[in-house]
CSV table of C-alpha atoms in Angstrom, one decimal:
chain,number,residue,atom,x,y,z
A,1,MET,CA,72.4,185.8,28.9
A,2,ALA,CA,72.6,184.8,32.5
A,3,LYS,CA,74.6,183.0,35.2
A,4,ALA,CA,73.4,180.1,37.4
A,5,LEU,CA,74.9,178.9,40.6
A,6,ILE,CA,74.3,175.2,41.2
A,7,ILE,CA,74.7,174.1,44.8
A,8,GLY,CA,75.3,170.3,44.9
A,9,SER,CA,77.4,167.9,42.9
A,10,GLY,CA,75.4,164.6,43.0
A,11,GLY,CA,73.4,162.9,40.3
A,12,VAL,CA,70.7,165.6,39.9
A,13,ALA,CA,73.2,168.4,39.9
A,14,THR,CA,75.2,166.5,37.3
A,15,VAL,CA,72.2,166.3,34.9
A,16,ALA,CA,71.2,169.9,35.5
A,17,ALA,CA,74.7,171.1,34.8
A,18,HIS,CA,74.8,169.1,31.5
A,19,LYS,CA,71.5,170.6,30.5
A,20,CYS,CA,72.5,174.1,31.4
A,21,VAL,CA,75.6,173.7,29.2
A,22,GLU,CA,73.4,172.3,26.4
A,23,ASN,CA,71.2,175.4,26.7
A,24,SER,CA,74.0,177.9,26.2
A,25,ALA,CA,71.7,180.4,24.6
A,26,VAL,CA,70.3,181.1,28.1
A,27,PHE,CA,73.1,180.0,30.4
A,28,ASP,CA,76.3,182.0,29.6
A,29,GLU,CA,78.0,180.7,32.8
A,30,ILE,CA,77.4,178.2,35.5
A,31,CYS,CA,79.2,177.7,38.8
A,32,ILE,CA,79.0,174.3,40.5
A,33,ALA,CA,79.6,174.4,44.3
A,34,SER,CA,79.5,171.8,47.0
A,35,ARG,CA,81.3,170.7,50.2
A,36,THR,CA,83.6,168.5,48.1
A,37,ILE,CA,85.1,170.7,45.4
A,38,ALA,CA,86.9,167.7,43.8
A,39,LYS,CA,83.5,166.4,42.7
A,40,CYS,CA,82.7,169.8,41.2
A,41,ASN,CA,86.0,169.9,39.4
A,42,GLU,CA,85.5,166.4,38.0
A,43,LEU,CA,82.1,167.5,36.6
A,44,LYS,CA,83.6,170.7,35.2
A,45,ALA,CA,86.2,168.6,33.3
A,46,LYS,CA,83.4,166.6,31.6
A,47,LEU,CA,81.5,169.8,30.6
A,48,ASP,CA,84.4,172.1,29.4
A,49,GLY,CA,84.3,172.6,25.7
A,50,LYS,CA,80.8,171.1,25.1
A,51,SER,CA,79.3,174.6,24.4
A,52,SER,CA,80.1,178.3,24.9
A,53,THR,CA,78.8,178.1,28.5
A,54,VAL,CA,81.7,178.9,30.9
A,55,VAL,CA,81.9,176.4,33.8
A,56,THR,CA,83.5,177.4,37.1
A,57,THR,CA,83.6,175.7,40.5
A,58,ASP,CA,83.7,176.7,44.2
A,59,ARG,CA,83.4,175.2,47.6
A,60,VAL,CA,80.5,175.8,50.2
A,61,ASP,CA,79.2,174.1,53.3
A,62,ALA,CA,75.5,174.6,53.0
A,63,ASP,CA,75.1,174.0,56.8
A,64,HIS,CA,76.3,177.6,57.2
A,65,VAL,CA,74.3,180.6,55.9
A,66,ASP,CA,77.3,182.9,56.0
A,67,GLU,CA,79.3,180.6,53.7
A,68,ILE,CA,76.4,180.5,51.2
A,69,ILE,CA,76.1,184.3,51.3
A,70,ALA,CA,79.8,184.7,50.7
A,71,LEU,CA,79.6,182.2,47.8
A,72,ILE,CA,76.7,184.1,46.2
A,73,GLU,CA,78.6,187.4,46.6
A,74,ARG,CA,81.7,185.9,44.9
A,75,VAL,CA,79.8,184.3,42.0
A,76,LYS,CA,77.1,187.0,41.5
A,77,PRO,CA,74.6,184.6,39.9
A,78,ASP,CA,71.1,185.5,38.5
A,79,VAL,CA,69.6,182.4,40.0
A,80,VAL,CA,70.6,179.8,42.7
A,81,MET,CA,69.7,176.2,41.9
A,82,ASN,CA,69.6,174.4,45.2
A,83,LEU,CA,70.3,170.8,44.2
A,84,ALA,CA,71.7,169.8,47.6
A,85,LEU,CA,69.9,168.0,50.4
A,86,PRO,CA,66.5,169.3,51.5
A,87,TYR,CA,68.0,169.9,55.0
A,88,HIS,CA,69.7,172.9,53.4
A,89,ASP,CA,66.6,174.6,51.8
A,90,LEU,CA,66.0,177.2,54.5
A,91,ASN,CA,69.7,178.2,54.7
A,92,ILE,CA,69.9,178.7,51.0
A,93,MET,CA,66.7,180.7,50.9
A,94,GLU,CA,68.0,182.9,53.7
A,95,ALA,CA,71.2,183.5,51.7
A,96,CYS,CA,69.2,184.3,48.5
A,97,LEU,CA,67.1,186.9,50.4
A,98,ALA,CA,70.3,188.4,51.9
A,99,THR,CA,71.9,188.8,48.4
A,100,GLY,CA,68.8,189.5,46.3
A,101,VAL,CA,68.9,186.4,44.1
A,102,ASN,CA,66.1,184.2,42.8
A,103,TYR,CA,65.9,180.7,44.3
A,104,LEU,CA,64.9,177.2,43.0
A,105,ASP,CA,64.9,173.7,44.5
A,106,THR,CA,63.6,170.3,43.7
A,107,ALA,CA,62.4,169.0,47.2
A,108,ASN,CA,60.8,170.7,50.1
A,109,TYR,CA,62.4,171.3,53.5
A,110,GLU,CA,62.7,168.7,56.2
A,111,SER,CA,64.9,168.7,59.2
A,112,GLU,CA,67.4,166.0,60.0
A,113,GLY,CA,65.7,165.3,63.3
A,114,ASN,CA,62.2,165.0,61.9
A,115,PRO,CA,61.4,162.8,58.9
A,116,TYR,CA,58.1,164.5,58.2
A,117,PHE,CA,58.4,167.0,55.3
A,118,GLU,CA,55.9,169.8,54.5
A,119,TYR,CA,55.9,173.2,52.8
A,120,LYS,CA,54.9,175.4,55.7
A,121,TYR,CA,58.5,176.2,56.6
A,122,GLN,CA,59.2,177.5,53.1
A,123,TRP,CA,55.8,179.1,52.5
A,124,ALA,CA,56.5,181.2,55.6
A,125,TYR,CA,59.1,183.1,53.5
A,126,ASP,CA,56.5,184.3,51.0
A,127,GLU,CA,56.1,187.8,52.2
A,128,LYS,CA,59.9,188.3,52.5
A,129,PHE,CA,60.4,187.2,48.9
A,130,ARG,CA,57.6,189.3,47.6
A,131,ALA,CA,58.9,192.4,49.4
A,132,ALA,CA,62.3,191.8,47.9
A,133,GLY,CA,60.9,191.4,44.4
A,134,LEU,CA,62.3,187.8,44.2
A,135,THR,CA,60.9,184.4,43.3
A,136,ALA,CA,61.5,181.2,45.3
A,137,LEU,CA,60.5,178.3,43.0
A,138,LEU,CA,59.8,175.2,45.0
A,139,GLY,CA,59.8,171.6,44.0
A,140,CYS,CA,61.0,172.0,40.4
A,141,GLY,CA,62.1,168.4,39.7
A,142,PHE,CA,59.8,165.7,38.3
A,143,ASP,CA,57.7,164.7,41.3
A,144,PRO,CA,57.3,167.3,42.7
A,145,GLY,CA,57.7,169.5,39.7
A,146,VAL,CA,56.6,168.1,36.3
A,147,THR,CA,53.7,166.4,38.0
A,148,GLY,CA,52.4,169.9,39.1
A,149,VAL,CA,53.0,171.3,35.6
A,150,PHE,CA,51.0,168.3,34.2
A,151,CYS,CA,48.1,169.2,36.5
A,152,ALA,CA,48.2,172.9,35.5
A,153,HIS,CA,48.3,171.9,31.8
A,154,ALA,CA,45.3,169.6,32.3
A,155,LEU,CA,43.3,172.4,34.0
A,156,LYS,CA,44.3,174.9,31.4
A,157,HIS,CA,43.7,172.8,28.3
A,158,HIS,CA,41.4,169.9,29.1
A,159,PHE,CA,39.1,170.7,32.1
A,160,ASP,CA,36.8,173.3,33.5
A,161,ALA,CA,37.1,171.6,36.9
A,162,ILE,CA,39.3,168.9,38.3
A,163,ASP,CA,37.8,166.4,40.7
A,164,THR,CA,40.6,163.9,41.4
A,165,ILE,CA,44.3,163.5,40.7
A,166,ASP,CA,46.3,160.3,40.9
A,167,ILE,CA,50.1,160.7,40.6
A,168,LEU,CA,51.8,157.4,39.5
A,169,ASP,CA,55.6,157.0,39.8
A,170,CYS,CA,56.9,153.8,38.3
A,171,ASN,CA,60.6,152.9,38.1
A,172,GLY,CA,60.9,149.8,36.1
A,173,GLY,CA,64.7,149.9,36.1
A,174,ASP,CA,67.0,147.1,37.3
A,175,HIS,CA,70.5,147.9,38.7
A,176,GLY,CA,71.4,144.4,39.6
A,177,TYR,CA,71.9,144.9,43.3
A,178,PRO,CA,69.8,143.1,45.9
A,179,PHE,CA,69.1,146.4,47.6
A,180,ALA,CA,70.0,150.0,46.6
A,181,THR,CA,68.1,153.3,46.3
A,182,ASN,CA,68.0,155.4,43.1
A,183,PHE,CA,68.5,158.7,44.9
A,184,ASN,CA,70.0,159.7,48.2
A,185,PRO,CA,69.5,156.6,50.5
A,186,GLU,CA,68.8,158.7,53.6
A,187,ILE,CA,66.1,160.8,52.0
A,188,ASN,CA,64.6,157.8,50.1
A,189,ILE,CA,64.3,155.6,53.1
A,190,ARG,CA,62.9,158.3,55.4
A,191,GLU,CA,60.2,158.9,52.7
A,192,VAL,CA,59.1,155.4,52.1
A,193,THR,CA,59.1,154.2,55.8
A,194,ALA,CA,56.9,157.1,56.8
A,195,ASP,CA,53.1,156.9,57.2
A,196,GLY,CA,51.1,157.2,54.0
A,197,GLU,CA,48.8,160.1,53.5
A,198,TYR,CA,46.4,161.5,50.9
A,199,TYR,CA,44.0,164.4,50.5
A,200,GLU,CA,40.3,163.8,50.3
A,201,GLY,CA,37.3,166.1,50.9
A,202,GLY,CA,39.3,168.8,52.6
A,203,ASP,CA,41.0,166.4,55.0
A,204,TRP,CA,44.3,164.6,55.2
A,205,ILE,CA,43.8,160.8,55.6
A,206,ARG,CA,46.8,159.0,57.2
A,207,THR,CA,47.6,155.3,56.5
A,208,LYS,CA,50.2,152.9,57.7
A,209,PRO,CA,53.4,152.7,55.6
A,210,MET,CA,52.6,150.6,52.4
A,211,GLU,CA,49.1,149.8,53.7
A,212,ILE,CA,47.4,150.6,50.4
A,213,LYS,CA,48.5,148.7,47.4
A,214,ARG,CA,47.3,148.8,43.8
A,215,GLU,CA,48.5,147.2,40.5
A,216,TYR,CA,48.9,149.2,37.3
A,217,ASP,CA,49.9,148.5,33.7
A,218,PHE,CA,52.5,151.1,32.8
A,219,ALA,CA,53.2,151.9,29.2
A,220,GLU,CA,56.6,150.5,28.1
A,221,VAL,CA,57.2,149.1,31.5
A,222,GLY,CA,54.4,146.6,32.3
A,223,ARG,CA,52.2,145.7,35.2
A,224,LYS,CA,53.7,146.7,38.5
A,225,ASP,CA,52.7,146.8,42.2
A,226,MET,CA,52.4,150.3,43.5
A,227,TYR,CA,51.9,151.7,47.0
A,228,LEU,CA,50.2,154.8,48.3
A,229,ILE,CA,52.8,157.1,50.0
A,230,TYR,CA,52.8,160.8,51.0
A,231,HIS,CA,54.6,163.2,48.6
A,232,GLU,CA,54.9,166.9,49.0
A,233,GLU,CA,53.1,167.9,45.8
A,234,LEU,CA,49.9,166.6,47.3
A,235,GLU,CA,50.1,169.6,49.7
A,236,SER,CA,50.7,172.2,47.1
A,237,LEU,CA,48.2,170.8,44.6
A,238,ALA,CA,45.5,170.7,47.3
A,239,LYS,CA,46.2,174.4,47.8
A,240,ASN,CA,46.5,175.5,44.2
A,241,ILE,CA,44.1,173.4,42.2
A,242,PRO,CA,40.6,174.9,42.8
A,243,ASN,CA,38.0,172.6,44.4
A,244,VAL,CA,40.0,169.4,43.9
A,245,ARG,CA,38.3,166.6,45.9
A,246,ARG,CA,41.0,163.9,46.1
A,247,ILE,CA,44.8,163.7,45.4
A,248,ARG,CA,46.8,160.5,45.8
A,249,PHE,CA,50.4,159.5,45.1
A,250,PHE,CA,51.5,156.0,44.3
A,251,MET,CA,55.0,154.6,43.8
A,252,THR,CA,56.1,151.2,42.5
A,253,PHE,CA,58.4,149.0,44.6
A,254,GLY,CA,59.6,145.5,43.9
A,255,GLN,CA,59.2,142.7,46.4
A,256,SER,CA,63.0,142.4,46.9
A,257,TYR,CA,63.3,146.1,47.8
A,258,LEU,CA,60.4,145.8,50.3
A,259,THR,CA,61.7,142.7,51.9
A,260,HIS,CA,65.2,144.1,52.4
A,261,LEU,CA,63.7,147.4,53.7
A,262,LYS,CA,61.5,145.6,56.2
A,263,CYS,CA,64.4,143.6,57.5
A,264,LEU,CA,66.5,146.7,57.9
A,265,GLU,CA,63.7,148.5,59.6
A,266,ASN,CA,63.0,145.6,62.0
A,267,VAL,CA,66.6,145.6,63.2
A,268,GLY,CA,66.7,149.4,63.6
A,269,MET,CA,69.0,150.3,60.7
A,270,THR,CA,66.5,152.9,59.3
A,271,SER,CA,66.2,154.8,62.6
A,272,ILE,CA,67.3,158.4,62.8
A,273,LYS,CA,67.6,158.3,66.6
A,274,PRO,CA,71.3,158.3,67.6
A,275,ILE,CA,72.8,155.3,69.4
A,276,ASN,CA,76.0,154.8,71.2
A,277,PHE,CA,78.5,152.6,69.3
A,278,ASN,CA,82.0,152.1,70.8
A,279,GLY,CA,81.7,155.4,72.7
A,280,GLN,CA,80.5,157.4,69.7
A,281,GLN,CA,77.0,158.7,68.9
A,282,ILE,CA,75.9,157.5,65.4
A,283,VAL,CA,72.6,157.6,63.5
A,284,PRO,CA,71.9,154.1,62.1
A,285,LEU,CA,70.4,155.5,58.9
A,286,HIS,CA,73.6,157.5,58.3
A,287,PHE,CA,75.6,154.3,58.7
A,288,LEU,CA,73.3,152.4,56.3
A,289,LYS,CA,73.7,155.2,53.8
A,290,ALA,CA,77.5,154.8,54.0
A,291,VAL,CA,77.4,151.1,53.2
A,292,LEU,CA,74.8,151.2,50.4
A,293,PRO,CA,75.8,151.8,46.8
A,294,ASP,CA,76.1,155.4,45.9
A,295,PRO,CA,73.1,156.3,43.6
A,296,ALA,CA,75.6,158.0,41.3
A,297,SER,CA,77.3,154.7,40.7
A,298,LEU,CA,74.1,153.0,39.4
A,299,GLY,CA,74.1,154.8,36.0
A,300,PRO,CA,76.2,152.2,34.1
A,301,ARG,CA,74.4,149.3,35.7
A,302,THR,CA,70.7,150.3,35.3
A,303,LYS,CA,68.5,149.0,32.5
A,304,GLY,CA,64.8,149.6,31.9
A,305,LYS,CA,62.5,152.6,32.0
A,306,THR,CA,60.6,154.9,34.3
A,307,ASN,CA,57.0,156.0,33.7
A,308,ILE,CA,55.7,159.0,35.8
A,309,GLY,CA,52.5,160.8,35.2
A,310,CYS,CA,49.1,162.1,36.4
A,311,ILE,CA,45.6,160.6,35.9
A,312,VAL,CA,43.2,163.5,36.1
A,313,ARG,CA,39.4,163.2,36.3
A,314,GLY,CA,36.9,166.1,36.1
A,315,THR,CA,34.5,167.8,33.8
A,316,LYS,CA,34.7,169.7,30.5
A,317,ASP,CA,31.7,171.5,29.1
A,318,GLY,CA,29.5,169.9,31.7
A,319,ARG,CA,30.6,166.3,30.8
A,320,PRO,CA,32.9,164.0,32.8
A,321,LYS,CA,36.4,163.5,31.4
A,322,ASP,CA,39.4,161.3,32.1
A,323,TYR,CA,43.0,162.3,31.1
A,324,TYR,CA,46.4,160.8,31.7
A,325,VAL,CA,49.6,162.6,30.8
A,326,TYR,CA,53.0,160.9,31.5
A,327,ASN,CA,56.6,160.6,30.5
A,328,VAL,CA,58.6,157.5,29.8
A,329,CYS,CA,62.4,157.7,30.3
A,330,ASP,CA,65.0,155.1,29.4
A,331,HIS,CA,67.8,154.6,32.0
A,332,GLU,CA,70.4,153.5,29.4
A,333,GLU,CA,69.7,156.4,27.1
A,334,CYS,CA,70.1,158.8,30.0
A,335,TYR,CA,73.5,157.3,30.9
A,336,ARG,CA,74.7,157.5,27.3
A,337,GLU,CA,73.7,161.2,27.2
A,338,VAL,CA,74.8,162.6,30.6
A,339,GLY,CA,76.3,159.7,32.6
A,340,SER,CA,73.4,159.4,35.0
A,341,GLN,CA,70.4,157.1,35.4
A,342,ALA,CA,66.8,158.2,34.7
A,343,VAL,CA,65.8,159.1,38.2
A,344,SER,CA,68.5,161.8,38.3
A,345,TYR,CA,67.7,162.7,34.7
A,346,THR,CA,64.0,163.2,35.3
A,347,THR,CA,64.8,165.6,38.2
A,348,GLY,CA,67.8,167.5,36.7
A,349,VAL,CA,66.2,168.4,33.4
A,350,PRO,CA,63.1,170.1,35.0
A,351,ALA,CA,65.4,172.0,37.4
A,352,MET,CA,67.2,173.5,34.4
A,353,ILE,CA,63.9,174.3,32.7
A,354,GLY,CA,62.6,176.1,35.8
A,355,ALA,CA,65.8,178.1,36.0
A,356,MET,CA,65.6,179.0,32.4
A,357,LEU,CA,62.0,180.3,32.7
A,358,LEU,CA,63.0,182.4,35.7
A,359,LEU,CA,65.9,183.8,33.8
A,360,ASP,CA,64.1,184.7,30.6
A,361,GLY,CA,61.1,186.1,32.4
A,362,ARG,CA,58.4,183.8,31.2
A,363,TRP,CA,57.9,182.7,34.8
A,364,ASN,CA,57.9,186.0,36.8
A,365,LEU,CA,55.5,185.7,39.7
A,366,LYS,CA,57.1,187.0,42.9
A,367,GLY,CA,57.1,185.3,46.3
A,368,VAL,CA,57.4,181.6,47.3
A,369,ARG,CA,55.7,179.7,44.5
A,370,ASN,CA,55.0,176.1,43.4
A,371,VAL,CA,55.3,175.2,39.7
A,372,GLU,CA,51.6,174.7,39.2
A,373,GLU,CA,51.0,178.4,39.8
A,374,PHE,CA,52.7,179.4,36.6
A,375,ASP,CA,51.7,179.1,32.9
A,376,PRO,CA,52.5,175.5,32.1
A,377,ASP,CA,52.8,176.0,28.3
A,378,PRO,CA,56.5,177.0,28.0
A,379,PHE,CA,57.5,174.3,30.5
A,380,MET,CA,55.6,171.6,28.6
A,381,GLU,CA,57.2,172.7,25.4
A,382,ALA,CA,60.7,172.6,27.0
A,383,LEU,CA,60.1,169.1,28.3
A,384,ASN,CA,59.8,167.9,24.7
A,385,LYS,CA,62.8,169.8,23.6
A,386,PHE,CA,65.2,168.8,26.3
A,387,GLY,CA,64.7,165.1,26.7
A,388,LEU,CA,61.4,164.4,28.6
A,389,PRO,CA,58.7,164.1,26.0
A,390,TRP,CA,55.2,163.5,27.3
A,391,THR,CA,52.3,161.4,26.1
A,392,GLU,CA,48.6,161.9,26.5
A,393,ASN,CA,45.9,159.2,27.0
A,394,PHE,CA,42.2,160.2,26.9
A,395,ALA,CA,40.9,156.7,27.9
A,396,PRO,CA,43.3,155.6,30.7
A,397,GLU,CA,43.0,152.7,33.0
A,398,LEU,CA,41.8,154.2,36.3
A,399,VAL,CA,43.1,153.5,39.8
A,400,PRO,CA,40.4,152.2,42.2
């Protein structure tokens, strides 16, 4: 039916490629491209023969728009799935505009020199994508991604008006290392060492990193400490959910992780400011990334489950209502299925679903769009079908 170009060859791209091959009724062909073609070829070898989907590989350096354009012109895909680093988002969007192809990513743009991430750089392309008759689907992972779809589902089926949203991200997995990150260490550490921020009453309230702590009892995981951090879907949900008063994002962290991170931060290892080392300019965080375990290596080691969802409060038929929708994902089951841990799985599966809905026309709004702007029903149905079933709770424990 269609061809997808996957840019990236890490954990998320691995899961998305597996799921595209599983969904061969939609994906006739996929091409996997990254800077290191050997990784693409290794993934292709694992996928060949699993279904009728044809898998090819190519090489691209996403730092260069002209290389991406040449790749797209060689492959001639119907959609480009940007599963590379968020530093490359604008380059790949430019290439999609130049070649007339729909675009999808899982994380919003941030520059290497500035750890603050926001949608304004990508939203600025809206008129260009509309004029070209193309869609750029932003943040189609789990959070952002499924969390936005969960909110759209809540508004469509359970509420006349939404007042507050709390997004809870719990990783109850254990990989056995004293300190490691479950996705790209550079992006992860930049995210969690930044100031916290949440939306309330039309304003953005900034907090110190990890300043606000809550405890929550997560189904199938247990009671965990969680901390308020900024996450990009807060920005898009504040824009797209009518009259919402407050949106917060909480993520769980164990004490060992926080202790190690604070020590590394105190000695300057999380800095993105270059330093001189033996006559060379190096970025401490880049060096730290090089010595930490590769997140892709955590799959066979990780046990436990994730629990990610949204607690929504509002009104229905004039009466107050509480609603919690979430997914529980098992690290070991994910590894048995696709060779990756649950953090990659929960991002890669929604990326495939979003690409599928663009390709089959069920999501056909033009311009630069976030997932909550589309009809949530086919996405929610696909989550159950492709490995991320969701659960509803109509009397949830609330977060103070």
